[in-house]
Amino acid sequence: MRSLCVEPFQNLSVVDTGARRAFTHCSPWKTNHKHEAVLSFPLSSPIRKSLCICLSSSANLPVMMEEKKQTFDANEAAWLVKELNESFRTGKTKSYEWRVSQLKGIEKMVVEREKDICEALYKDLSKPEYEAFVSEIAMVKSSCEEALKELKQWMKPEKAKTSMATYPSSAEIVSEPLGAVLVISTWNYPFSLSVKPVIGAITAGNAVVLKPSEIAPATSSLLSKLFEEYLDRSAVRVLEGGVLETTALLDQKWDKIFYTGSPRVGRIVMTAAAKHLTPVVLELGGKCPAVIDSDVDLQVTVRRIIAGKWQLNNGQACISVDYIITTKEFAPKLIDALRKGIEEFFGTDPMESKDISCIVSSNHFSRLESLMDDYKVFNKIVVGGQRNQKKLKIAPTIFLDVPGDSQLMQEEIFGPLLPIITVENVKDSIDLINSKPKPLTAYLFTNNEKLKNNFVQSVSSGGMVINDTVLHVTVSSLPFGGVGESGMGSYHGKFSFDAFSHKKAVLYRSFSGDASVRYPPYTPEKQKLIRAVMNGGIFDIILALMGF
């Protein structure tokens, strides 16, 4: 083994994303155990790379060069934010034409690469193609179509009323983009929950970085490739990675951070954002209850509960039905109907069904197993309970009357387990829900109008659906978001545009109408007149002008 000198390569030039940079290095190298000489230096931002020049210990062998990936750190994150801010400052993202071109790019991407998207979702979650299309692809396509149709109207300034104190004047509210924004998405709907916030950021005219979830690696990798191919890389980026990469991104100053995930990580995101006074949208979760009265159409109710639980990514969704509240008298009939409904949808052995998703990872499988095996609840199973760790499958499982202090009732389940809690009177369900942190969504099934009104008025939740589940997310005229523990801020439709916009107040005045009453010296007459003006009464103003 011997030292090698870099002098023959002093004028080495490197091409990276179209930019050529020459670097001069004259310090000696040291060889490793493979007799390779390694030299690392920064290439064009934002991602730093290493150039590994492999030299055989025999000077006669050819020189080989290859890229060596390095960890994305705070320096790289700073470069990334700097480049996006520079791109934003050119003003191109603010134009209507740029926003439309990016939306059309996403729309084209979804249409042309539907098969690839479905395959990635199947690799990550065993998600049936039907579910992938309905809950991921169609949702993104619909958001694009609405944004393209309404964007021009959304961008128009909103007229605002003025007061007598500013007469003569006019006013408007101008929606302006925030700048460089960060979207951190989650794994359970790794395509739609990544792309839909990005659509909101683009429609508002921002530069945006998407950090998809590493827990859904196939979709994360695909998103990175598709965004490079279909969107403007100077203003729209995808950064893959895990905790280290996310931490590096959160260390930076963003103009807004949009996070979808758990309350635990939501606190971390909010703490990091507070350092820079960065506003946040937190789309979290919580224990979403479904109250079922005894006067319902039981067959329809059961089908909609199954759709809002096991058909919804096998319960791995923030708006999934987390637990049911019903009366002791009605519970046996409901359980029997749910058992029959599960068999109708997923067969006599749901573990073999191709229409139900798997658990996303072994860690999440173990977490769900521990909830099932808790000594307080393991003997409360009345339907299902089968599991297969190798296939990451857990059958739809129903529990009856688990204790309130069990882990099953203390944390969001995010899986195919469904506890049923019984009460003496269905009205008691409201107090039970209100004793817990505010959920992302609350569901009620009843024909009782008084109960409906009381439920809407008394239960605080991010959203609410009466006599169905989850469909509120498809209504773009409704804001989607949480309250309290279940999150803050909202999006969907124009609410996505608003989430990534600053509402700038603008008042216009001419040089006429400059009343002396506004300026010193402050006389008793001026004080009377200014009081009348501030009170807004024409009669008072006339009296003040007359000296009364």
Coordinates of C-alpha atoms in Angstrom, one line a residue:
M1 CA 0.0 0.0 0.0
R2 CA 1.4 3.4 -0.9
S3 CA 0.4 7.1 -1.0
L4 CA -0.9 8.4 -4.2
C5 CA -0.6 12.0 -5.4
V6 CA -3.5 13.9 -7.1
E7 CA -1.3 16.2 -9.1
P8 CA -2.1 14.6 -12.5
F9 CA -5.8 15.5 -11.8
Q10 CA -5.4 19.1 -10.7
N11 CA -7.5 20.4 -13.6
L12 CA -10.3 17.8 -13.2
S13 CA -13.6 19.1 -14.5
V14 CA -17.0 17.8 -13.5
V15 CA -20.4 18.1 -15.2
D16 CA -23.4 18.1 -12.9
T17 CA -27.0 19.1 -14.0
G18 CA -25.6 21.0 -16.8
A19 CA -23.1 23.1 -14.8
R20 CA -19.4 22.5 -15.2
R21 CA -17.1 23.2 -12.4
A22 CA -13.3 22.9 -12.2
F23 CA -11.7 21.9 -9.0
T24 CA -8.0 21.9 -8.1
H25 CA -6.8 19.5 -5.4
C26 CA -3.1 19.0 -4.7
S27 CA -3.1 17.3 -1.3
P28 CA -2.0 13.6 -1.3
W29 CA -4.6 10.9 -0.9
K30 CA -4.6 7.9 1.3
T31 CA -5.7 4.5 0.0
N32 CA -8.2 2.3 1.8
H33 CA -8.1 -1.4 2.3
K34 CA -9.2 -1.9 -1.3
H35 CA -6.3 0.1 -2.6
E36 CA -8.7 2.9 -3.7
A37 CA -7.9 6.6 -3.4
V38 CA -11.0 8.5 -2.4
L39 CA -11.4 12.3 -2.9
S40 CA -14.6 14.1 -1.8
F41 CA -15.6 17.6 -2.7
P42 CA -18.9 19.6 -3.1
L43 CA -20.6 19.5 -6.5
S44 CA -23.5 21.8 -7.6
S45 CA -26.1 22.4 -5.0
P46 CA -28.4 21.3 -3.4
I47 CA -27.2 17.7 -3.1
R48 CA -23.5 17.3 -2.3
K49 CA -21.9 14.3 -3.9
S50 CA -18.5 12.7 -3.7
L51 CA -16.3 11.8 -6.6
C52 CA -14.6 8.5 -5.9
I53 CA -11.6 8.1 -8.1
C54 CA -10.5 4.5 -7.8
L55 CA -6.9 3.9 -8.6
S56 CA -5.4 0.5 -8.6
S57 CA -2.2 0.1 -6.7
S58 CA -0.8 -0.7 -10.1
A59 CA -0.3 2.6 -11.9
N60 CA -0.8 1.0 -15.3
L61 CA -4.5 0.2 -14.7
P62 CA -7.2 2.6 -16.0
V63 CA -8.7 5.3 -13.7
M64 CA -12.4 4.8 -12.9
M65 CA -14.8 7.4 -11.5
E66 CA -18.2 6.9 -9.8
E67 CA -20.6 8.9 -7.8
K68 CA -20.8 8.2 -4.1
K69 CA -24.0 9.3 -2.3
Q70 CA -23.6 11.3 0.9
T71 CA -26.0 12.0 3.7
F72 CA -28.3 15.0 3.2
D73 CA -27.6 17.4 6.0
A74 CA -28.4 20.9 7.2
N75 CA -26.0 22.4 4.7
E76 CA -27.6 20.7 1.8
A77 CA -31.0 21.7 3.1
A78 CA -29.9 25.3 3.3
W79 CA -28.7 25.1 -0.3
L80 CA -32.1 23.7 -1.3
V81 CA -34.1 26.4 0.4
K82 CA -31.7 29.0 -1.1
E83 CA -32.3 27.8 -4.6
L84 CA -36.0 27.6 -4.2
N85 CA -36.1 31.1 -2.8
E86 CA -34.0 32.4 -5.7
S87 CA -36.4 30.7 -8.1
F88 CA -39.4 32.2 -6.3
R89 CA -37.9 35.7 -6.3
T90 CA -37.8 35.6 -10.1
G91 CA -41.5 35.9 -9.9
K92 CA -42.3 33.0 -12.3
T93 CA -44.2 30.9 -9.8
K94 CA -46.6 33.9 -9.3
S95 CA -47.8 33.9 -12.9
Y96 CA -51.1 32.3 -13.8
E97 CA -49.4 30.6 -16.8
W98 CA -46.8 28.8 -14.6
R99 CA -49.3 27.6 -12.1
V100 CA -51.5 26.2 -15.0
S101 CA -48.5 24.5 -16.6
Q102 CA -47.7 22.7 -13.4
L103 CA -51.2 21.6 -12.7
K104 CA -51.5 20.3 -16.3
G105 CA -48.2 18.5 -15.6
I106 CA -49.6 16.7 -12.6
E107 CA -52.8 15.9 -14.5
K108 CA -50.8 14.4 -17.3
M109 CA -48.6 12.5 -14.8
V110 CA -51.6 10.9 -13.2
V111 CA -53.2 9.9 -16.5
E112 CA -50.0 8.6 -18.2
R113 CA -48.5 6.8 -15.1
E114 CA -51.6 5.4 -13.5
K115 CA -50.4 1.8 -13.8
D116 CA -47.0 2.7 -12.2
I117 CA -48.8 4.5 -9.4
C118 CA -51.1 1.5 -8.7
E119 CA -48.1 -0.9 -8.7
A120 CA -46.2 1.3 -6.2
L121 CA -49.2 1.4 -3.9
Y122 CA -49.5 -2.3 -4.1
K123 CA -45.9 -2.8 -3.2
D124 CA -46.2 -0.6 -0.2
L125 CA -49.6 -1.5 1.1
S126 CA -51.0 -4.3 -1.0
K127 CA -53.6 -1.7 -1.8
P128 CA -56.3 -3.1 -4.2
E129 CA -56.3 -1.4 -7.6
Y130 CA -59.9 -0.3 -7.1
E131 CA -59.0 1.5 -3.8
A132 CA -55.8 2.9 -5.3
F133 CA -57.9 4.5 -8.1
V134 CA -60.8 5.8 -6.0
S135 CA -58.9 7.1 -3.0
E136 CA -55.6 8.2 -4.5
I137 CA -55.6 8.7 -8.3
A138 CA -59.1 10.0 -8.8
M139 CA -58.8 12.3 -5.8
V140 CA -55.6 13.9 -7.2
K141 CA -57.1 14.2 -10.7
S142 CA -60.2 15.8 -9.3
S143 CA -58.2 18.3 -7.4
C144 CA -56.3 19.2 -10.5
E145 CA -59.4 19.6 -12.6
E146 CA -61.1 21.9 -10.1
A147 CA -57.9 24.0 -9.6
L148 CA -57.6 24.4 -13.4
K149 CA -61.2 25.4 -13.7
E150 CA -61.3 27.8 -10.7
L151 CA -57.7 29.2 -10.5
K152 CA -58.3 32.4 -12.3
Q153 CA -61.2 33.2 -10.0
W154 CA -59.3 32.2 -6.9
M155 CA -56.4 34.6 -7.9
K156 CA -58.7 37.6 -8.3
P157 CA -58.6 40.2 -5.5
E158 CA -61.6 40.1 -3.3
K159 CA -63.5 43.4 -2.9
A160 CA -63.8 44.7 0.7
K161 CA -66.1 47.3 2.2
T162 CA -64.6 50.6 3.6
S163 CA -65.9 52.8 6.3
M164 CA -66.9 56.5 6.6
A165 CA -63.5 57.1 8.3
T166 CA -61.6 56.4 5.1
Y167 CA -64.0 58.1 2.7
P168 CA -63.4 58.3 -0.2
S169 CA -61.6 55.0 -0.6
S170 CA -61.8 51.4 -1.9
A171 CA -60.3 48.2 -0.6
E172 CA -59.5 44.7 -1.6
I173 CA -57.9 41.5 -0.3
V174 CA -55.0 40.2 -2.4
S175 CA -54.0 36.6 -2.2
E176 CA -50.2 36.4 -2.5
P177 CA -47.9 33.3 -2.4
L178 CA -45.9 32.8 0.8
G179 CA -42.6 31.8 -0.8
A180 CA -40.8 28.5 -0.3
V181 CA -43.0 25.9 1.5
L182 CA -42.4 22.4 2.8
V183 CA -44.9 19.5 2.6
I184 CA -44.2 16.5 4.7
S185 CA -46.6 13.7 3.8
T186 CA -47.6 10.3 5.3
W187 CA -47.5 6.7 4.3
N188 CA -51.1 5.5 4.4
Y189 CA -52.2 7.4 1.3
P190 CA -48.7 8.1 0.1
F191 CA -49.7 9.4 -3.3
S192 CA -52.8 11.5 -2.8
L193 CA -51.7 12.9 0.6
S194 CA -48.4 13.9 -1.0
V195 CA -49.7 15.4 -4.2
K196 CA -52.9 17.2 -3.0
P197 CA -51.0 19.6 -0.7
V198 CA -48.5 20.2 -3.5
I199 CA -51.4 21.2 -5.7
G200 CA -52.5 23.7 -3.1
A201 CA -48.9 25.1 -2.9
I202 CA -48.7 25.4 -6.7
T203 CA -52.1 27.0 -7.2
A204 CA -51.1 29.7 -4.6
G205 CA -47.9 30.4 -6.5
N206 CA -45.2 28.9 -4.2
A207 CA -42.0 27.0 -4.6
V208 CA -42.4 23.7 -2.8
V209 CA -40.4 20.8 -1.5
L210 CA -42.2 17.5 -0.9
K211 CA -40.8 15.1 1.6
P212 CA -42.7 11.8 1.1
S213 CA -42.8 9.1 3.8
E214 CA -39.9 6.6 3.8
I215 CA -42.4 4.0 5.2
A216 CA -43.9 3.8 1.7
P217 CA -40.6 3.5 -0.2
A218 CA -42.0 2.4 -3.6
T219 CA -44.4 5.4 -3.8
S220 CA -41.7 7.8 -2.5
S221 CA -39.2 6.7 -5.1
L222 CA -41.9 7.0 -7.9
L223 CA -42.9 10.4 -6.8
S224 CA -39.3 11.6 -7.0
K225 CA -39.0 10.3 -10.6
L226 CA -42.4 11.6 -11.7
F227 CA -41.9 15.1 -10.3
E228 CA -38.5 15.3 -12.1
E229 CA -40.2 14.2 -15.3
Y230 CA -43.4 16.2 -15.3
L231 CA -42.8 19.3 -13.1
D232 CA -40.5 22.4 -13.0
R233 CA -37.5 21.2 -11.0
S234 CA -36.4 24.8 -10.3
A235 CA -39.4 25.4 -8.1
V236 CA -40.9 21.9 -7.3
R237 CA -38.7 19.3 -5.7
V238 CA -39.0 15.9 -4.0
L239 CA -36.6 14.9 -1.3
E240 CA -36.6 11.3 -0.2
G241 CA -35.2 10.1 3.1
G242 CA -36.0 9.4 6.7
V243 CA -35.5 11.1 10.1
L244 CA -32.1 12.7 9.3
E245 CA -33.4 14.3 6.1
T246 CA -36.6 15.5 7.7
T247 CA -34.7 16.9 10.6
A248 CA -32.3 18.8 8.2
L249 CA -35.3 20.2 6.4
L250 CA -37.1 21.3 9.6
D251 CA -33.9 23.2 10.7
Q252 CA -34.5 25.6 7.8
K253 CA -36.6 28.7 7.5
W254 CA -39.6 28.0 5.5
D255 CA -42.6 30.2 4.7
K256 CA -45.0 27.5 5.7
I257 CA -44.9 23.8 6.7
F258 CA -47.7 21.4 5.9
Y259 CA -47.5 18.1 7.8
T260 CA -49.7 15.1 7.7
G261 CA -49.2 12.4 10.3
S262 CA -49.4 11.7 14.0
P263 CA -49.9 14.2 16.9
R264 CA -46.5 13.0 18.4
V265 CA -44.5 14.1 15.3
G266 CA -46.8 17.1 14.8
R267 CA -45.5 18.5 18.1
I268 CA -41.9 18.0 16.8
V269 CA -42.8 19.8 13.6
M270 CA -44.5 22.7 15.4
T271 CA -41.5 23.0 17.8
A272 CA -39.1 23.3 14.9
A273 CA -41.3 25.8 13.1
A274 CA -41.6 28.0 16.2
K275 CA -37.8 28.7 16.0
H276 CA -38.4 30.6 12.8
L277 CA -42.0 31.7 13.5
T278 CA -43.1 29.6 10.6
P279 CA -46.8 29.0 10.2
V280 CA -48.0 25.4 10.1
V281 CA -50.9 23.3 8.9
L282 CA -51.0 20.1 10.9
E283 CA -53.2 17.3 9.6
L284 CA -53.2 14.8 12.4
G285 CA -55.7 12.2 13.6
G286 CA -57.3 11.0 16.7
K287 CA -59.9 8.5 17.8
C288 CA -62.8 9.1 15.4
P289 CA -66.1 7.8 17.0
A290 CA -69.2 6.5 15.2
V291 CA -72.4 6.7 17.3
I292 CA -75.1 4.3 16.1
D293 CA -78.7 4.7 17.2
S294 CA -81.2 1.8 17.2
D295 CA -83.6 3.4 14.7
V296 CA -81.2 3.1 11.7
D297 CA -81.4 1.1 8.5
L298 CA -79.0 -1.5 9.8
Q299 CA -77.9 -3.0 6.5
V300 CA -77.0 0.4 5.0
T301 CA -75.3 1.5 8.3
V302 CA -73.1 -1.7 8.4
R303 CA -72.0 -1.3 4.8
R304 CA -71.0 2.3 5.5
I305 CA -69.2 1.4 8.7
I306 CA -67.2 -1.3 6.9
A307 CA -66.4 1.2 4.1
G308 CA -65.2 3.7 6.7
K309 CA -63.1 1.1 8.5
W310 CA -61.7 -1.9 6.7
Q311 CA -62.4 -0.8 3.1
L312 CA -60.4 2.4 4.1
N313 CA -56.9 1.0 3.8
N314 CA -57.8 -1.7 6.4
G315 CA -58.3 1.0 9.0
Q316 CA -55.0 2.7 8.4
A317 CA -56.5 6.1 7.9
C318 CA -56.8 9.2 10.0
I319 CA -60.6 9.4 9.3
S320 CA -61.2 5.7 9.8
V321 CA -63.9 4.8 12.4
D322 CA -61.8 4.2 15.5
Y323 CA -64.6 3.0 17.8
I324 CA -68.3 2.6 17.9
I325 CA -70.8 3.7 20.6
T326 CA -74.2 2.1 20.8
T327 CA -76.7 1.0 23.3
K328 CA -76.3 -2.3 25.3
E329 CA -79.6 -3.5 23.9
F330 CA -78.7 -2.8 20.2
A331 CA -75.1 -4.1 20.4
P332 CA -75.7 -7.8 19.7
K333 CA -77.8 -7.1 16.6
L334 CA -75.1 -4.7 15.4
I335 CA -72.3 -7.2 15.9
D336 CA -74.2 -9.9 14.1
A337 CA -74.8 -7.6 11.1
L338 CA -71.2 -6.5 11.0
R339 CA -70.0 -10.1 11.0
K340 CA -72.3 -10.9 8.1
G341 CA -71.2 -7.7 6.3
I342 CA -67.5 -8.5 6.7
E343 CA -68.1 -12.0 5.3
E344 CA -70.1 -10.6 2.3
F345 CA -67.3 -8.1 1.5
F346 CA -64.1 -10.1 2.2
G347 CA -65.2 -13.8 2.2
T348 CA -65.3 -16.4 4.9
D349 CA -61.6 -16.0 5.3
P350 CA -60.7 -12.3 5.1
M351 CA -57.0 -13.2 5.5
E352 CA -57.1 -14.5 1.9
S353 CA -59.1 -11.6 0.5
K354 CA -57.4 -9.6 -2.3
D355 CA -59.7 -6.6 -1.5
I356 CA -58.2 -5.7 1.8
S357 CA -54.8 -4.0 2.4
C358 CA -52.0 -5.4 4.5
I359 CA -50.4 -3.7 7.5
V360 CA -47.7 -1.3 6.2
S361 CA -44.7 -2.6 8.2
S362 CA -43.6 -5.2 10.8
N363 CA -43.3 -2.4 13.4
H364 CA -47.0 -1.4 12.9
F365 CA -48.0 -5.0 12.9
S366 CA -46.2 -5.5 16.3
R367 CA -47.9 -2.4 17.7
L368 CA -51.4 -3.7 16.6
E369 CA -50.6 -7.2 18.0
S370 CA -49.7 -5.6 21.4
L371 CA -53.1 -3.8 21.4
M372 CA -54.9 -7.1 20.7
D373 CA -52.9 -9.0 23.3
D374 CA -53.4 -6.5 26.1
Y375 CA -54.7 -8.5 29.1
K376 CA -57.5 -6.0 29.4
V377 CA -59.0 -6.7 26.0
F378 CA -57.7 -10.0 24.5
N379 CA -60.8 -11.9 25.8
K380 CA -63.2 -9.2 24.5
I381 CA -62.9 -10.2 20.8
V382 CA -66.3 -11.1 19.3
V383 CA -65.4 -11.1 15.6
G384 CA -62.1 -11.9 13.8
G385 CA -58.7 -11.9 15.6
Q386 CA -56.8 -13.9 13.0
R387 CA -53.3 -12.6 12.1
N388 CA -50.3 -13.5 10.0
Q389 CA -47.1 -11.7 10.7
K390 CA -45.3 -13.1 7.6
K391 CA -48.0 -11.6 5.3
L392 CA -48.5 -8.6 7.5
K393 CA -52.2 -9.4 7.6
I394 CA -54.7 -8.9 10.4
A395 CA -58.4 -9.8 9.9
P396 CA -61.2 -7.3 10.6
T397 CA -61.5 -7.7 14.4
I398 CA -64.3 -6.4 16.7
F399 CA -64.1 -6.0 20.5
L400 CA -67.1 -5.5 22.8
D401 CA -67.0 -3.3 25.9
V402 CA -63.2 -2.9 26.3
P403 CA -62.2 -0.9 29.4
G404 CA -61.7 2.8 28.9
D405 CA -58.2 2.7 30.4
S406 CA -57.0 0.0 27.9
Q407 CA -54.5 1.0 25.2
L408 CA -57.1 0.2 22.6
M409 CA -59.2 3.2 23.9
Q410 CA -56.3 5.4 24.9
E411 CA -54.5 5.7 21.5
E412 CA -55.5 6.0 17.9
I413 CA -55.7 2.4 16.5
F414 CA -54.8 3.0 12.9
G415 CA -55.5 -0.6 11.9
P416 CA -58.3 -3.2 11.5
L417 CA -59.3 -3.3 15.2
L418 CA -62.7 -1.9 16.1
P419 CA -63.9 -1.6 19.7
I420 CA -67.7 -1.3 20.4
I421 CA -68.5 0.6 23.6
T422 CA -72.1 0.3 25.0
V423 CA -74.1 3.0 26.9
E424 CA -77.5 2.9 28.5
N425 CA -78.9 5.7 26.3
V426 CA -77.5 6.8 23.0
K427 CA -77.5 10.4 24.2
D428 CA -74.8 9.4 26.7
S429 CA -72.4 9.0 23.8
I430 CA -72.0 12.8 23.5
D431 CA -70.5 13.0 27.0
L432 CA -68.2 10.0 26.3
I433 CA -66.8 11.7 23.1
N434 CA -66.4 15.0 24.8
S435 CA -64.4 13.4 27.6
K436 CA -61.6 12.6 25.1
P437 CA -59.4 14.8 22.9
K438 CA -61.3 16.3 19.9
P439 CA -61.3 13.9 17.0
L440 CA -60.6 14.6 13.4
T441 CA -64.0 13.3 12.4
A442 CA -67.2 12.3 14.3
Y443 CA -69.9 10.1 12.8
L444 CA -73.5 9.7 13.8
F445 CA -76.1 7.2 12.4
T446 CA -79.7 8.1 13.4
N447 CA -83.1 9.2 12.1
N448 CA -83.7 11.3 15.2
E449 CA -83.6 15.0 14.2
K450 CA -83.2 16.1 17.8
L451 CA -80.2 13.9 18.3
K452 CA -78.7 15.1 15.0
N453 CA -79.0 18.7 16.1
N454 CA -77.7 18.0 19.6
F455 CA -74.7 16.1 18.2
V456 CA -73.7 18.8 15.7
Q457 CA -74.0 21.5 18.4
S458 CA -72.4 19.6 21.2
V459 CA -69.5 17.6 19.7
S460 CA -66.4 19.4 18.7
S461 CA -64.4 17.7 15.9
G462 CA -62.5 18.6 12.7
G463 CA -65.4 17.4 10.5
M464 CA -68.6 15.5 10.9
V465 CA -70.8 13.1 8.8
I466 CA -74.3 12.2 9.6
N467 CA -75.5 8.7 8.4
D468 CA -72.3 7.9 6.5
T469 CA -68.5 7.8 6.8
V470 CA -65.5 9.5 5.1
L471 CA -67.4 11.0 2.2
H472 CA -66.9 14.5 3.5
V473 CA -63.4 14.4 2.1
T474 CA -64.7 14.2 -1.4
V475 CA -66.7 17.4 -1.1
S476 CA -64.2 20.1 -2.1
S477 CA -66.4 23.0 -0.9
L478 CA -65.9 21.7 2.7
P479 CA -62.7 22.4 4.6
F480 CA -60.8 19.3 5.7
G481 CA -58.7 19.6 8.9
G482 CA -58.6 19.0 12.6
V483 CA -59.1 20.9 15.8
G484 CA -57.2 20.6 19.0
E485 CA -55.3 17.3 19.2
S486 CA -56.5 16.4 15.7
G487 CA -54.7 19.3 14.0
M488 CA -54.9 22.9 12.9
G489 CA -55.6 24.5 9.5
S490 CA -57.5 23.0 6.6
Y491 CA -57.3 22.3 2.9
H492 CA -59.1 20.8 -0.1
G493 CA -60.4 22.8 -3.0
K494 CA -60.1 26.6 -2.5
F495 CA -59.1 25.9 1.1
S496 CA -55.9 24.5 -0.2
F497 CA -55.3 27.7 -2.2
D498 CA -56.0 29.7 0.9
A499 CA -53.8 27.5 3.1
F500 CA -50.7 28.4 1.1
S501 CA -51.6 32.1 0.5
H502 CA -51.2 35.3 2.5
K503 CA -54.4 37.5 2.5
K504 CA -52.9 40.9 2.0
A505 CA -55.2 43.9 2.9
V506 CA -54.9 46.8 0.4
L507 CA -56.6 50.2 0.9
Y508 CA -56.7 52.7 -2.0
R509 CA -57.2 56.5 -1.5
S510 CA -57.0 59.5 -3.7
F511 CA -55.4 62.9 -2.7
S512 CA -58.9 64.4 -2.4
G513 CA -61.0 64.3 0.8
D514 CA -58.1 65.2 3.1
A515 CA -60.1 66.5 6.1
S516 CA -58.4 68.8 8.7
V517 CA -60.3 67.0 11.5
R518 CA -57.7 64.2 11.3
Y519 CA -54.8 66.4 12.2
P520 CA -53.7 68.6 15.1
P521 CA -54.4 71.0 16.8
Y522 CA -57.1 68.9 18.5
T523 CA -60.0 71.2 19.2
P524 CA -63.3 70.4 20.9
E525 CA -65.1 70.8 17.6
K526 CA -62.7 68.3 15.9
Q527 CA -63.3 65.9 18.8
K528 CA -67.0 66.0 18.4
L529 CA -66.7 65.5 14.6
I530 CA -64.3 62.6 14.8
R531 CA -66.5 60.9 17.4
A532 CA -69.5 61.3 15.0
V533 CA -67.4 59.9 12.1
M534 CA -66.1 57.0 14.1
N535 CA -69.7 56.2 15.3
G536 CA -70.7 56.1 11.6
G537 CA -74.0 58.0 12.1
I538 CA -74.8 60.5 9.2
F539 CA -77.1 62.5 11.5
D540 CA -74.4 62.8 14.2
I541 CA -71.9 64.0 11.6
I542 CA -74.4 66.7 10.3
L543 CA -75.0 67.9 13.9
A544 CA -71.3 68.0 14.6
L545 CA -70.6 70.0 11.4
M546 CA -73.4 72.4 12.5
G547 CA -71.7 72.9 15.9
F548 CA -74.2 70.9 18.0

